[in-house]
């Protein structure tokens, strides 16, 4: 199988590291050429959001599996805008689109699953829903929509933010977030590659939890005092950070396990943090990723 990845981000790179040997050829796009360091042996193409160059278009057209991890922007999905003509005709292929559980909106901590109607209240989640539909239309019956929870893993987790001094315990009563380790994202992507037909699956762990609990557990592992509690109402936060707290829901992964046969390596944040801590500082990773950690991941 030939794989093309639109957007070699954190999750896509981890997928290639784990399952790259499955494919006969791997190529993909990066926006910043300086971030090619860990993509040795992979054919990398620049992506600016405009129509791709001829060689890039040929690689996309020839792919057996297309993995999209580029988020939509204020003008919509740049990958759709750039590549729709390339994908409109020609061969059948598997399309896997990495979306977000944010499309469900706020459910005051209640459980939701794939049958729950989305109620996206934010522009970015409305754009996500539009992108899901656009890729479904292009895929002609073989599209996997993977709705990811807050992503964490090596280099991007509560241990990293604690070491960097950027961890915070923001307290909003009743607030829970859902999370997923990047190893389990990779397993879900591979299961979707092997699955025949279209569908939508939530990719999250078994235990939605308040964000402050994750920080406290990481601090306990490290033997350090957790940061002080801060009330959500008065905490200084960016508009983007505050928007994460606008939704609270417990997201079910039962369909992921039942239909795609995924067994989670890290069913809770405790399993994952235990493993990251046990593997030592080298695996915990650089603090350079700490600023990218969303409240759901921390």
PDB file of C-alpha atoms in Angstrom:
ATOM      1  CA  UNK A   1       0.000   0.000   0.000  1.00  0.00           C
ATOM      2  CA  UNK A   2       1.095   3.538  -0.757  1.00  0.00           C
ATOM      3  CA  UNK A   3       0.435   6.098   1.974  1.00  0.00           C
ATOM      4  CA  UNK A   4       0.181   9.855   1.580  1.00  0.00           C
ATOM      5  CA  UNK A   5      -0.196  12.086   4.641  1.00  0.00           C
ATOM      6  CA  UNK A   6      -1.568  15.595   4.381  1.00  0.00           C
ATOM      7  CA  UNK A   7       0.068  17.190   7.416  1.00  0.00           C
ATOM      8  CA  UNK A   8       2.988  15.417   9.119  1.00  0.00           C
ATOM      9  CA  UNK A   9       1.987  16.536  12.604  1.00  0.00           C
ATOM     10  CA  UNK A  10       2.555  14.964  16.001  1.00  0.00           C
ATOM     11  CA  UNK A  11       0.054  12.103  15.611  1.00  0.00           C
ATOM     12  CA  UNK A  12       0.881  11.357  11.969  1.00  0.00           C
ATOM     13  CA  UNK A  13       4.607  11.151  12.680  1.00  0.00           C
ATOM     14  CA  UNK A  14       3.993   8.775  15.547  1.00  0.00           C
ATOM     15  CA  UNK A  15       1.802   6.615  13.321  1.00  0.00           C
ATOM     16  CA  UNK A  16       4.586   6.351  10.744  1.00  0.00           C
ATOM     17  CA  UNK A  17       7.143   5.466  13.404  1.00  0.00           C
ATOM     18  CA  UNK A  18       4.939   2.598  14.579  1.00  0.00           C
ATOM     19  CA  UNK A  19       3.381   1.324  11.359  1.00  0.00           C
ATOM     20  CA  UNK A  20       5.459   2.755   8.531  1.00  0.00           C
ATOM     21  CA  UNK A  21       6.733  -0.717   7.618  1.00  0.00           C
ATOM     22  CA  UNK A  22       3.199  -1.673   6.556  1.00  0.00           C
ATOM     23  CA  UNK A  23       3.416   0.563   3.489  1.00  0.00           C
ATOM     24  CA  UNK A  24       5.483   0.181   0.332  1.00  0.00           C
ATOM     25  CA  UNK A  25       5.847   3.947  -0.049  1.00  0.00           C
ATOM     26  CA  UNK A  26       5.220   6.887   2.294  1.00  0.00           C
ATOM     27  CA  UNK A  27       5.009  10.528   1.321  1.00  0.00           C
ATOM     28  CA  UNK A  28       3.385  13.581   2.806  1.00  0.00           C
ATOM     29  CA  UNK A  29       3.320  17.309   3.303  1.00  0.00           C
ATOM     30  CA  UNK A  30       4.896  19.713   5.768  1.00  0.00           C
ATOM     31  CA  UNK A  31       4.257  23.420   6.058  1.00  0.00           C
ATOM     32  CA  UNK A  32       7.641  24.226   7.588  1.00  0.00           C
ATOM     33  CA  UNK A  33      10.650  22.678   5.784  1.00  0.00           C
ATOM     34  CA  UNK A  34      12.710  23.103   8.970  1.00  0.00           C
ATOM     35  CA  UNK A  35      10.581  20.425  10.655  1.00  0.00           C
ATOM     36  CA  UNK A  36      11.763  17.569   8.430  1.00  0.00           C
ATOM     37  CA  UNK A  37      14.433  16.351  10.841  1.00  0.00           C
ATOM     38  CA  UNK A  38      12.672  13.153  11.949  1.00  0.00           C
ATOM     39  CA  UNK A  39      11.295  12.298   8.499  1.00  0.00           C
ATOM     40  CA  UNK A  40      14.432  10.695   7.051  1.00  0.00           C
ATOM     41  CA  UNK A  41      13.606   8.253   4.292  1.00  0.00           C
ATOM     42  CA  UNK A  42      10.140   9.713   3.730  1.00  0.00           C
ATOM     43  CA  UNK A  43       9.300  11.702   0.631  1.00  0.00           C
ATOM     44  CA  UNK A  44       8.275  15.130   1.909  1.00  0.00           C
ATOM     45  CA  UNK A  45       6.451  17.816  -0.064  1.00  0.00           C
ATOM     46  CA  UNK A  46       5.820  21.437   0.959  1.00  0.00           C
ATOM     47  CA  UNK A  47       2.220  22.482   1.557  1.00  0.00           C
ATOM     48  CA  UNK A  48       1.073  26.085   1.535  1.00  0.00           C
ATOM     49  CA  UNK A  49      -2.664  25.574   1.145  1.00  0.00           C
ATOM     50  CA  UNK A  50      -2.604  26.338  -2.570  1.00  0.00           C
ATOM     51  CA  UNK A  51      -2.964  23.861  -5.403  1.00  0.00           C
ATOM     52  CA  UNK A  52      -0.170  21.260  -5.049  1.00  0.00           C
ATOM     53  CA  UNK A  53       2.718  21.014  -7.476  1.00  0.00           C
ATOM     54  CA  UNK A  54       2.440  18.369 -10.187  1.00  0.00           C
ATOM     55  CA  UNK A  55       4.679  15.843  -8.425  1.00  0.00           C
ATOM     56  CA  UNK A  56       2.742  16.251  -5.175  1.00  0.00           C
ATOM     57  CA  UNK A  57      -0.580  15.898  -6.997  1.00  0.00           C
ATOM     58  CA  UNK A  58       0.648  12.687  -8.643  1.00  0.00           C
ATOM     59  CA  UNK A  59       1.657  11.192  -5.297  1.00  0.00           C
ATOM     60  CA  UNK A  60      -1.730  12.068  -3.796  1.00  0.00           C
ATOM     61  CA  UNK A  61      -3.558  10.626  -6.782  1.00  0.00           C
ATOM     62  CA  UNK A  62      -1.556   7.387  -6.653  1.00  0.00           C
ATOM     63  CA  UNK A  63      -2.001   6.800  -2.908  1.00  0.00           C
ATOM     64  CA  UNK A  64      -3.904   3.766  -1.658  1.00  0.00           C
ATOM     65  CA  UNK A  65      -4.353   5.398   1.753  1.00  0.00           C
ATOM     66  CA  UNK A  66      -4.733   9.114   2.369  1.00  0.00           C
ATOM     67  CA  UNK A  67      -4.367  10.320   5.972  1.00  0.00           C
ATOM     68  CA  UNK A  68      -5.442  13.903   6.659  1.00  0.00           C
ATOM     69  CA  UNK A  69      -4.297  15.596   9.853  1.00  0.00           C
ATOM     70  CA  UNK A  70      -4.462  19.245   8.758  1.00  0.00           C
ATOM     71  CA  UNK A  71      -7.041  21.178  10.817  1.00  0.00           C
ATOM     72  CA  UNK A  72      -9.408  23.606   9.125  1.00  0.00           C
ATOM     73  CA  UNK A  73      -8.757  27.320   9.396  1.00  0.00           C
ATOM     74  CA  UNK A  74     -11.004  30.354   9.355  1.00  0.00           C
ATOM     75  CA  UNK A  75     -11.566  29.908   5.616  1.00  0.00           C
ATOM     76  CA  UNK A  76     -12.321  26.186   5.851  1.00  0.00           C
ATOM     77  CA  UNK A  77     -10.259  23.083   5.198  1.00  0.00           C
ATOM     78  CA  UNK A  78      -7.111  24.037   3.228  1.00  0.00           C
ATOM     79  CA  UNK A  79      -6.461  20.422   2.215  1.00  0.00           C
ATOM     80  CA  UNK A  80      -9.911  20.132   0.624  1.00  0.00           C
ATOM     81  CA  UNK A  81      -9.466  23.453  -1.145  1.00  0.00           C
ATOM     82  CA  UNK A  82      -6.047  22.452  -2.496  1.00  0.00           C
ATOM     83  CA  UNK A  83      -6.642  18.808  -3.358  1.00  0.00           C
ATOM     84  CA  UNK A  84     -10.324  18.400  -4.258  1.00  0.00           C
ATOM     85  CA  UNK A  85      -9.634  18.458  -7.996  1.00  0.00           C
ATOM     86  CA  UNK A  86      -6.849  15.886  -7.644  1.00  0.00           C
ATOM     87  CA  UNK A  87      -9.120  13.506  -5.731  1.00  0.00           C
ATOM     88  CA  UNK A  88     -12.363  14.115  -7.618  1.00  0.00           C
ATOM     89  CA  UNK A  89     -11.776  11.336 -10.116  1.00  0.00           C
ATOM     90  CA  UNK A  90      -9.510   8.397 -10.590  1.00  0.00           C
ATOM     91  CA  UNK A  91      -8.848   5.461  -8.336  1.00  0.00           C
ATOM     92  CA  UNK A  92     -10.635   4.323  -5.201  1.00  0.00           C
ATOM     93  CA  UNK A  93      -8.620   4.834  -2.023  1.00  0.00           C
ATOM     94  CA  UNK A  94      -8.977   4.711   1.732  1.00  0.00           C
ATOM     95  CA  UNK A  95      -9.350   8.152   3.312  1.00  0.00           C
ATOM     96  CA  UNK A  96      -8.791   8.663   7.032  1.00  0.00           C
ATOM     97  CA  UNK A  97      -9.626  12.081   8.441  1.00  0.00           C
ATOM     98  CA  UNK A  98      -8.440  13.030  11.930  1.00  0.00           C
ATOM     99  CA  UNK A  99     -11.198  15.143  13.449  1.00  0.00           C
ATOM    100  CA  UNK A 100     -12.054  16.041  17.048  1.00  0.00           C
ATOM    101  CA  UNK A 101     -14.594  15.059  19.705  1.00  0.00           C
ATOM    102  CA  UNK A 102     -15.097  18.804  20.110  1.00  0.00           C
ATOM    103  CA  UNK A 103     -17.859  18.552  17.510  1.00  0.00           C
ATOM    104  CA  UNK A 104     -20.222  17.164  20.173  1.00  0.00           C
ATOM    105  CA  UNK A 105     -20.231  20.434  22.096  1.00  0.00           C
ATOM    106  CA  UNK A 106     -21.256  20.777  25.730  1.00  0.00           C
ATOM    107  CA  UNK A 107     -23.256  18.023  27.447  1.00  0.00           C
ATOM    108  CA  UNK A 108     -22.647  19.070  31.069  1.00  0.00           C
ATOM    109  CA  UNK A 109     -20.527  15.996  31.727  1.00  0.00           C
ATOM    110  CA  UNK A 110     -23.024  13.455  30.366  1.00  0.00           C
ATOM    111  CA  UNK A 111     -21.998  10.523  28.193  1.00  0.00           C
ATOM    112  CA  UNK A 112     -22.074  10.874  24.400  1.00  0.00           C
ATOM    113  CA  UNK A 113     -21.273   8.514  21.537  1.00  0.00           C
ATOM    114  CA  UNK A 114     -21.228   8.535  17.735  1.00  0.00           C
ATOM    115  CA  UNK A 115     -25.032   8.558  17.614  1.00  0.00           C
ATOM    116  CA  UNK A 116     -25.144  11.846  19.557  1.00  0.00           C
ATOM    117  CA  UNK A 117     -25.958  14.730  17.185  1.00  0.00           C
ATOM    118  CA  UNK A 118     -23.100  17.239  17.053  1.00  0.00           C
ATOM    119  CA  UNK A 119     -23.893  20.641  18.494  1.00  0.00           C
ATOM    120  CA  UNK A 120     -20.742  22.544  17.717  1.00  0.00           C
ATOM    121  CA  UNK A 121     -21.013  26.071  19.081  1.00  0.00           C
ATOM    122  CA  UNK A 122     -17.544  27.321  18.118  1.00  0.00           C
ATOM    123  CA  UNK A 123     -16.391  28.332  14.650  1.00  0.00           C
ATOM    124  CA  UNK A 124     -13.513  25.863  14.736  1.00  0.00           C
ATOM    125  CA  UNK A 125     -15.804  22.916  15.501  1.00  0.00           C
ATOM    126  CA  UNK A 126     -18.326  23.971  12.872  1.00  0.00           C
ATOM    127  CA  UNK A 127     -15.439  23.987  10.408  1.00  0.00           C
ATOM    128  CA  UNK A 128     -14.546  20.472  11.559  1.00  0.00           C
ATOM    129  CA  UNK A 129     -18.028  19.193  10.821  1.00  0.00           C
ATOM    130  CA  UNK A 130     -17.928  20.762   7.378  1.00  0.00           C
ATOM    131  CA  UNK A 131     -14.542  19.118   6.727  1.00  0.00           C
ATOM    132  CA  UNK A 132     -15.837  15.717   7.886  1.00  0.00           C
ATOM    133  CA  UNK A 133     -18.681  15.963   5.399  1.00  0.00           C
ATOM    134  CA  UNK A 134     -16.461  17.158   2.559  1.00  0.00           C
ATOM    135  CA  UNK A 135     -14.015  14.258   2.987  1.00  0.00           C
ATOM    136  CA  UNK A 136     -16.908  11.810   3.267  1.00  0.00           C
ATOM    137  CA  UNK A 137     -18.280  13.089  -0.050  1.00  0.00           C
ATOM    138  CA  UNK A 138     -14.900  12.836  -1.769  1.00  0.00           C
ATOM    139  CA  UNK A 139     -14.144   9.367  -0.397  1.00  0.00           C
ATOM    140  CA  UNK A 140     -16.978   7.589  -2.183  1.00  0.00           C
ATOM    141  CA  UNK A 141     -17.779   5.029   0.475  1.00  0.00           C
ATOM    142  CA  UNK A 142     -14.411   4.279   2.078  1.00  0.00           C
ATOM    143  CA  UNK A 143     -13.804   7.080   4.583  1.00  0.00           C
ATOM    144  CA  UNK A 144     -12.941   6.773   8.261  1.00  0.00           C
ATOM    145  CA  UNK A 145     -13.645   9.810  10.421  1.00  0.00           C
ATOM    146  CA  UNK A 146     -11.626   9.481  13.634  1.00  0.00           C
ATOM    147  CA  UNK A 147     -12.748  11.968  16.275  1.00  0.00           C
ATOM    148  CA  UNK A 148      -9.758  12.380  18.563  1.00  0.00           C
ATOM    149  CA  UNK A 149      -9.797  13.401  22.214  1.00  0.00           C
ATOM    150  CA  UNK A 150      -7.035  15.551  23.749  1.00  0.00           C
ATOM    151  CA  UNK A 151      -3.752  14.173  22.412  1.00  0.00           C
ATOM    152  CA  UNK A 152      -0.765  13.435  24.628  1.00  0.00           C
ATOM    153  CA  UNK A 153       2.294  11.196  24.648  1.00  0.00           C
ATOM    154  CA  UNK A 154       6.095  11.476  24.660  1.00  0.00           C
ATOM    155  CA  UNK A 155       7.119  15.139  24.768  1.00  0.00           C
ATOM    156  CA  UNK A 156       3.553  16.340  25.295  1.00  0.00           C
ATOM    157  CA  UNK A 157       2.079  15.460  28.671  1.00  0.00           C
ATOM    158  CA  UNK A 158       1.588  16.592  32.266  1.00  0.00           C
ATOM    159  CA  UNK A 159       5.090  15.453  33.266  1.00  0.00           C
ATOM    160  CA  UNK A 160       6.536  17.794  30.656  1.00  0.00           C
ATOM    161  CA  UNK A 161       4.460  20.791  31.718  1.00  0.00           C
ATOM    162  CA  UNK A 162       5.361  20.219  35.362  1.00  0.00           C
ATOM    163  CA  UNK A 163       9.057  20.075  34.514  1.00  0.00           C
ATOM    164  CA  UNK A 164       8.712  23.230  32.426  1.00  0.00           C
ATOM    165  CA  UNK A 165       6.895  25.067  35.201  1.00  0.00           C
ATOM    166  CA  UNK A 166       3.863  25.698  32.979  1.00  0.00           C
ATOM    167  CA  UNK A 167       1.395  23.231  34.535  1.00  0.00           C
ATOM    168  CA  UNK A 168      -1.736  24.753  36.070  1.00  0.00           C
ATOM    169  CA  UNK A 169      -4.619  23.345  38.079  1.00  0.00           C
ATOM    170  CA  UNK A 170      -7.645  25.242  36.826  1.00  0.00           C
ATOM    171  CA  UNK A 171     -10.719  24.248  38.812  1.00  0.00           C
ATOM    172  CA  UNK A 172     -14.115  24.393  37.150  1.00  0.00           C
ATOM    173  CA  UNK A 173     -16.626  22.265  39.099  1.00  0.00           C
ATOM    174  CA  UNK A 174     -18.072  19.457  36.974  1.00  0.00           C
ATOM    175  CA  UNK A 175     -15.531  19.897  34.174  1.00  0.00           C
ATOM    176  CA  UNK A 176     -14.123  16.739  32.585  1.00  0.00           C
ATOM    177  CA  UNK A 177     -11.914  16.222  29.564  1.00  0.00           C
ATOM    178  CA  UNK A 178     -11.289  13.177  27.414  1.00  0.00           C
ATOM    179  CA  UNK A 179      -7.776  12.108  26.400  1.00  0.00           C
ATOM    180  CA  UNK A 180      -5.965   9.695  24.114  1.00  0.00           C
ATOM    181  CA  UNK A 181      -2.338   8.591  24.020  1.00  0.00           C
ATOM    182  CA  UNK A 182      -0.615   8.880  20.668  1.00  0.00           C
ATOM    183  CA  UNK A 183       0.156   5.122  20.679  1.00  0.00           C
ATOM    184  CA  UNK A 184      -3.565   4.426  20.801  1.00  0.00           C
ATOM    185  CA  UNK A 185      -4.211   6.955  18.029  1.00  0.00           C
ATOM    186  CA  UNK A 186      -1.723   5.058  15.870  1.00  0.00           C
ATOM    187  CA  UNK A 187      -3.511   1.775  16.606  1.00  0.00           C
ATOM    188  CA  UNK A 188      -6.864   3.342  15.711  1.00  0.00           C
ATOM    189  CA  UNK A 189      -5.513   4.684  12.409  1.00  0.00           C
ATOM    190  CA  UNK A 190      -4.106   1.282  11.486  1.00  0.00           C
ATOM    191  CA  UNK A 191      -7.378  -0.420  12.380  1.00  0.00           C
ATOM    192  CA  UNK A 192      -9.221   2.084  10.188  1.00  0.00           C
ATOM    193  CA  UNK A 193      -6.833   1.373   7.298  1.00  0.00           C
ATOM    194  CA  UNK A 194      -7.783  -2.315   7.483  1.00  0.00           C
ATOM    195  CA  UNK A 195     -11.510  -1.697   7.907  1.00  0.00           C
ATOM    196  CA  UNK A 196     -13.692  -1.852   4.820  1.00  0.00           C
ATOM    197  CA  UNK A 197     -16.262   0.885   4.352  1.00  0.00           C
ATOM    198  CA  UNK A 198     -17.007   4.235   5.890  1.00  0.00           C
ATOM    199  CA  UNK A 199     -17.723   5.154   9.477  1.00  0.00           C
ATOM    200  CA  UNK A 200     -17.122   7.545  12.345  1.00  0.00           C
ATOM    201  CA  UNK A 201     -15.344   6.497  15.528  1.00  0.00           C
ATOM    202  CA  UNK A 202     -14.450   8.268  18.753  1.00  0.00           C
ATOM    203  CA  UNK A 203     -10.798   7.777  19.697  1.00  0.00           C
ATOM    204  CA  UNK A 204     -10.482   8.360  23.426  1.00  0.00           C
ATOM    205  CA  UNK A 205      -9.549   6.427  26.547  1.00  0.00           C
ATOM    206  CA  UNK A 206     -11.850   4.821  29.104  1.00  0.00           C
ATOM    207  CA  UNK A 207     -11.813   7.508  31.783  1.00  0.00           C
ATOM    208  CA  UNK A 208     -12.814  11.126  31.225  1.00  0.00           C
ATOM    209  CA  UNK A 209     -11.399  13.093  34.145  1.00  0.00           C
ATOM    210  CA  UNK A 210     -11.017  16.609  35.541  1.00  0.00           C
ATOM    211  CA  UNK A 211      -7.801  18.234  34.255  1.00  0.00           C
ATOM    212  CA  UNK A 212      -6.535  19.028  37.744  1.00  0.00           C
ATOM    213  CA  UNK A 213      -6.558  15.319  38.629  1.00  0.00           C
ATOM    214  CA  UNK A 214      -4.073  14.575  35.848  1.00  0.00           C
ATOM    215  CA  UNK A 215      -1.676  17.273  37.038  1.00  0.00           C
ATOM    216  CA  UNK A 216      -1.941  16.093  40.640  1.00  0.00           C
ATOM    217  CA  UNK A 217      -1.203  12.496  39.650  1.00  0.00           C
ATOM    218  CA  UNK A 218       1.819  13.512  37.577  1.00  0.00           C
ATOM    219  CA  UNK A 219       3.138  15.587  40.466  1.00  0.00           C
ATOM    220  CA  UNK A 220       2.737  12.600  42.785  1.00  0.00           C
ATOM    221  CA  UNK A 221       4.800  10.445  40.408  1.00  0.00           C
ATOM    222  CA  UNK A 222       7.525  13.068  40.250  1.00  0.00           C
ATOM    223  CA  UNK A 223       7.531  13.630  44.002  1.00  0.00           C
ATOM    224  CA  UNK A 224       6.869  17.348  43.650  1.00  0.00           C
ATOM    225  CA  UNK A 225       4.165  19.638  44.955  1.00  0.00           C
ATOM    226  CA  UNK A 226       1.380  20.247  42.445  1.00  0.00           C
ATOM    227  CA  UNK A 227       0.757  23.831  41.359  1.00  0.00           C
ATOM    228  CA  UNK A 228      -1.838  25.735  43.400  1.00  0.00           C
ATOM    229  CA  UNK A 229      -5.502  25.497  42.506  1.00  0.00           C
ATOM    230  CA  UNK A 230      -6.931  28.393  40.485  1.00  0.00           C
ATOM    231  CA  UNK A 231     -10.632  29.115  40.128  1.00  0.00           C
ATOM    232  CA  UNK A 232     -11.694  29.057  36.488  1.00  0.00           C
ATOM    233  CA  UNK A 233     -13.767  32.222  36.858  1.00  0.00           C
ATOM    234  CA  UNK A 234     -10.786  34.364  37.891  1.00  0.00           C
ATOM    235  CA  UNK A 235      -7.853  32.535  36.251  1.00  0.00           C
ATOM    236  CA  UNK A 236      -5.879  34.482  33.656  1.00  0.00           C
ATOM    237  CA  UNK A 237      -6.195  32.500  30.421  1.00  0.00           C
ATOM    238  CA  UNK A 238      -6.086  33.140  26.705  1.00  0.00           C
ATOM    239  CA  UNK A 239      -9.379  33.105  24.835  1.00  0.00           C
ATOM    240  CA  UNK A 240      -8.334  29.860  23.157  1.00  0.00           C
ATOM    241  CA  UNK A 241      -7.465  28.138  26.448  1.00  0.00           C
ATOM    242  CA  UNK A 242     -10.701  29.328  28.043  1.00  0.00           C
ATOM    243  CA  UNK A 243     -12.728  28.019  25.104  1.00  0.00           C
ATOM    244  CA  UNK A 244     -11.648  24.450  25.885  1.00  0.00           C
ATOM    245  CA  UNK A 245     -13.645  24.691  29.118  1.00  0.00           C
ATOM    246  CA  UNK A 246     -16.841  25.645  27.269  1.00  0.00           C
ATOM    247  CA  UNK A 247     -17.608  21.964  26.660  1.00  0.00           C
ATOM    248  CA  UNK A 248     -17.789  19.110  29.128  1.00  0.00           C
ATOM    249  CA  UNK A 249     -18.779  15.611  28.043  1.00  0.00           C
ATOM    250  CA  UNK A 250     -17.858  12.006  28.720  1.00  0.00           C
ATOM    251  CA  UNK A 251     -17.152  10.431  25.339  1.00  0.00           C
ATOM    252  CA  UNK A 252     -17.639   6.709  24.782  1.00  0.00           C
ATOM    253  CA  UNK A 253     -15.088   4.600  22.875  1.00  0.00           C
ATOM    254  CA  UNK A 254     -17.269   1.450  22.787  1.00  0.00           C
ATOM    255  CA  UNK A 255     -17.741   1.598  19.019  1.00  0.00           C
ATOM    256  CA  UNK A 256     -13.983   1.904  18.444  1.00  0.00           C
ATOM    257  CA  UNK A 257     -13.420  -1.303  20.396  1.00  0.00           C
ATOM    258  CA  UNK A 258     -16.423  -3.144  18.984  1.00  0.00           C
ATOM    259  CA  UNK A 259     -16.136  -2.337  15.282  1.00  0.00           C
ATOM    260  CA  UNK A 260     -12.425  -1.652  14.787  1.00  0.00           C
ATOM    261  CA  UNK A 261     -11.202  -4.118  17.408  1.00  0.00           C
ATOM    262  CA  UNK A 262      -8.874  -1.617  19.059  1.00  0.00           C
ATOM    263  CA  UNK A 263      -7.420  -2.593  22.428  1.00  0.00           C
ATOM    264  CA  UNK A 264      -6.079   0.460  24.212  1.00  0.00           C
ATOM    265  CA  UNK A 265      -2.502   0.325  25.440  1.00  0.00           C
ATOM    266  CA  UNK A 266      -3.324   3.157  27.857  1.00  0.00           C
ATOM    267  CA  UNK A 267      -6.966   2.926  28.978  1.00  0.00           C
ATOM    268  CA  UNK A 268      -6.501   5.743  31.528  1.00  0.00           C
ATOM    269  CA  UNK A 269      -4.138   8.676  32.026  1.00  0.00           C
ATOM    270  CA  UNK A 270      -2.648   6.850  35.004  1.00  0.00           C
ATOM    271  CA  UNK A 271      -1.518   3.916  32.856  1.00  0.00           C
ATOM    272  CA  UNK A 272       0.116   6.320  30.426  1.00  0.00           C
ATOM    273  CA  UNK A 273       1.831   8.551  32.964  1.00  0.00           C
ATOM    274  CA  UNK A 274       3.096   5.509  34.866  1.00  0.00           C
ATOM    275  CA  UNK A 275       4.696   4.220  31.648  1.00  0.00           C
ATOM    276  CA  UNK A 276       6.152   7.594  30.657  1.00  0.00           C
ATOM    277  CA  UNK A 277       7.635   8.124  34.100  1.00  0.00           C
ATOM    278  CA  UNK A 278       9.056   4.602  34.265  1.00  0.00           C
ATOM    279  CA  UNK A 279      10.794   5.052  30.920  1.00  0.00           C
ATOM    280  CA  UNK A 280      12.697   7.994  32.314  1.00  0.00           C
ATOM    281  CA  UNK A 281      13.537  11.542  31.356  1.00  0.00           C
ATOM    282  CA  UNK A 282      14.760  10.665  27.885  1.00  0.00           C
ATOM    283  CA  UNK A 283      11.325   9.418  26.854  1.00  0.00           C
ATOM    284  CA  UNK A 284       9.341  12.086  28.685  1.00  0.00           C
ATOM    285  CA  UNK A 285      10.759  14.427  26.096  1.00  0.00           C
ATOM    286  CA  UNK A 286      11.759  17.989  25.476  1.00  0.00           C
ATOM    287  CA  UNK A 287       9.988  20.847  27.177  1.00  0.00           C
ATOM    288  CA  UNK A 288       9.728  22.502  23.766  1.00  0.00           C
ATOM    289  CA  UNK A 289       6.343  20.833  23.311  1.00  0.00           C
ATOM    290  CA  UNK A 290       4.949  22.039  26.614  1.00  0.00           C
ATOM    291  CA  UNK A 291       3.367  25.175  25.184  1.00  0.00           C
ATOM    292  CA  UNK A 292       1.325  23.063  22.787  1.00  0.00           C
ATOM    293  CA  UNK A 293      -0.334  21.037  25.543  1.00  0.00           C
ATOM    294  CA  UNK A 294      -4.057  21.773  25.791  1.00  0.00           C
ATOM    295  CA  UNK A 295      -5.902  21.505  29.111  1.00  0.00           C
ATOM    296  CA  UNK A 296      -7.409  18.178  28.029  1.00  0.00           C
ATOM    297  CA  UNK A 297      -3.950  16.693  27.519  1.00  0.00           C
ATOM    298  CA  UNK A 298      -2.274  18.133  30.618  1.00  0.00           C
TER     299      UNK A 298
END
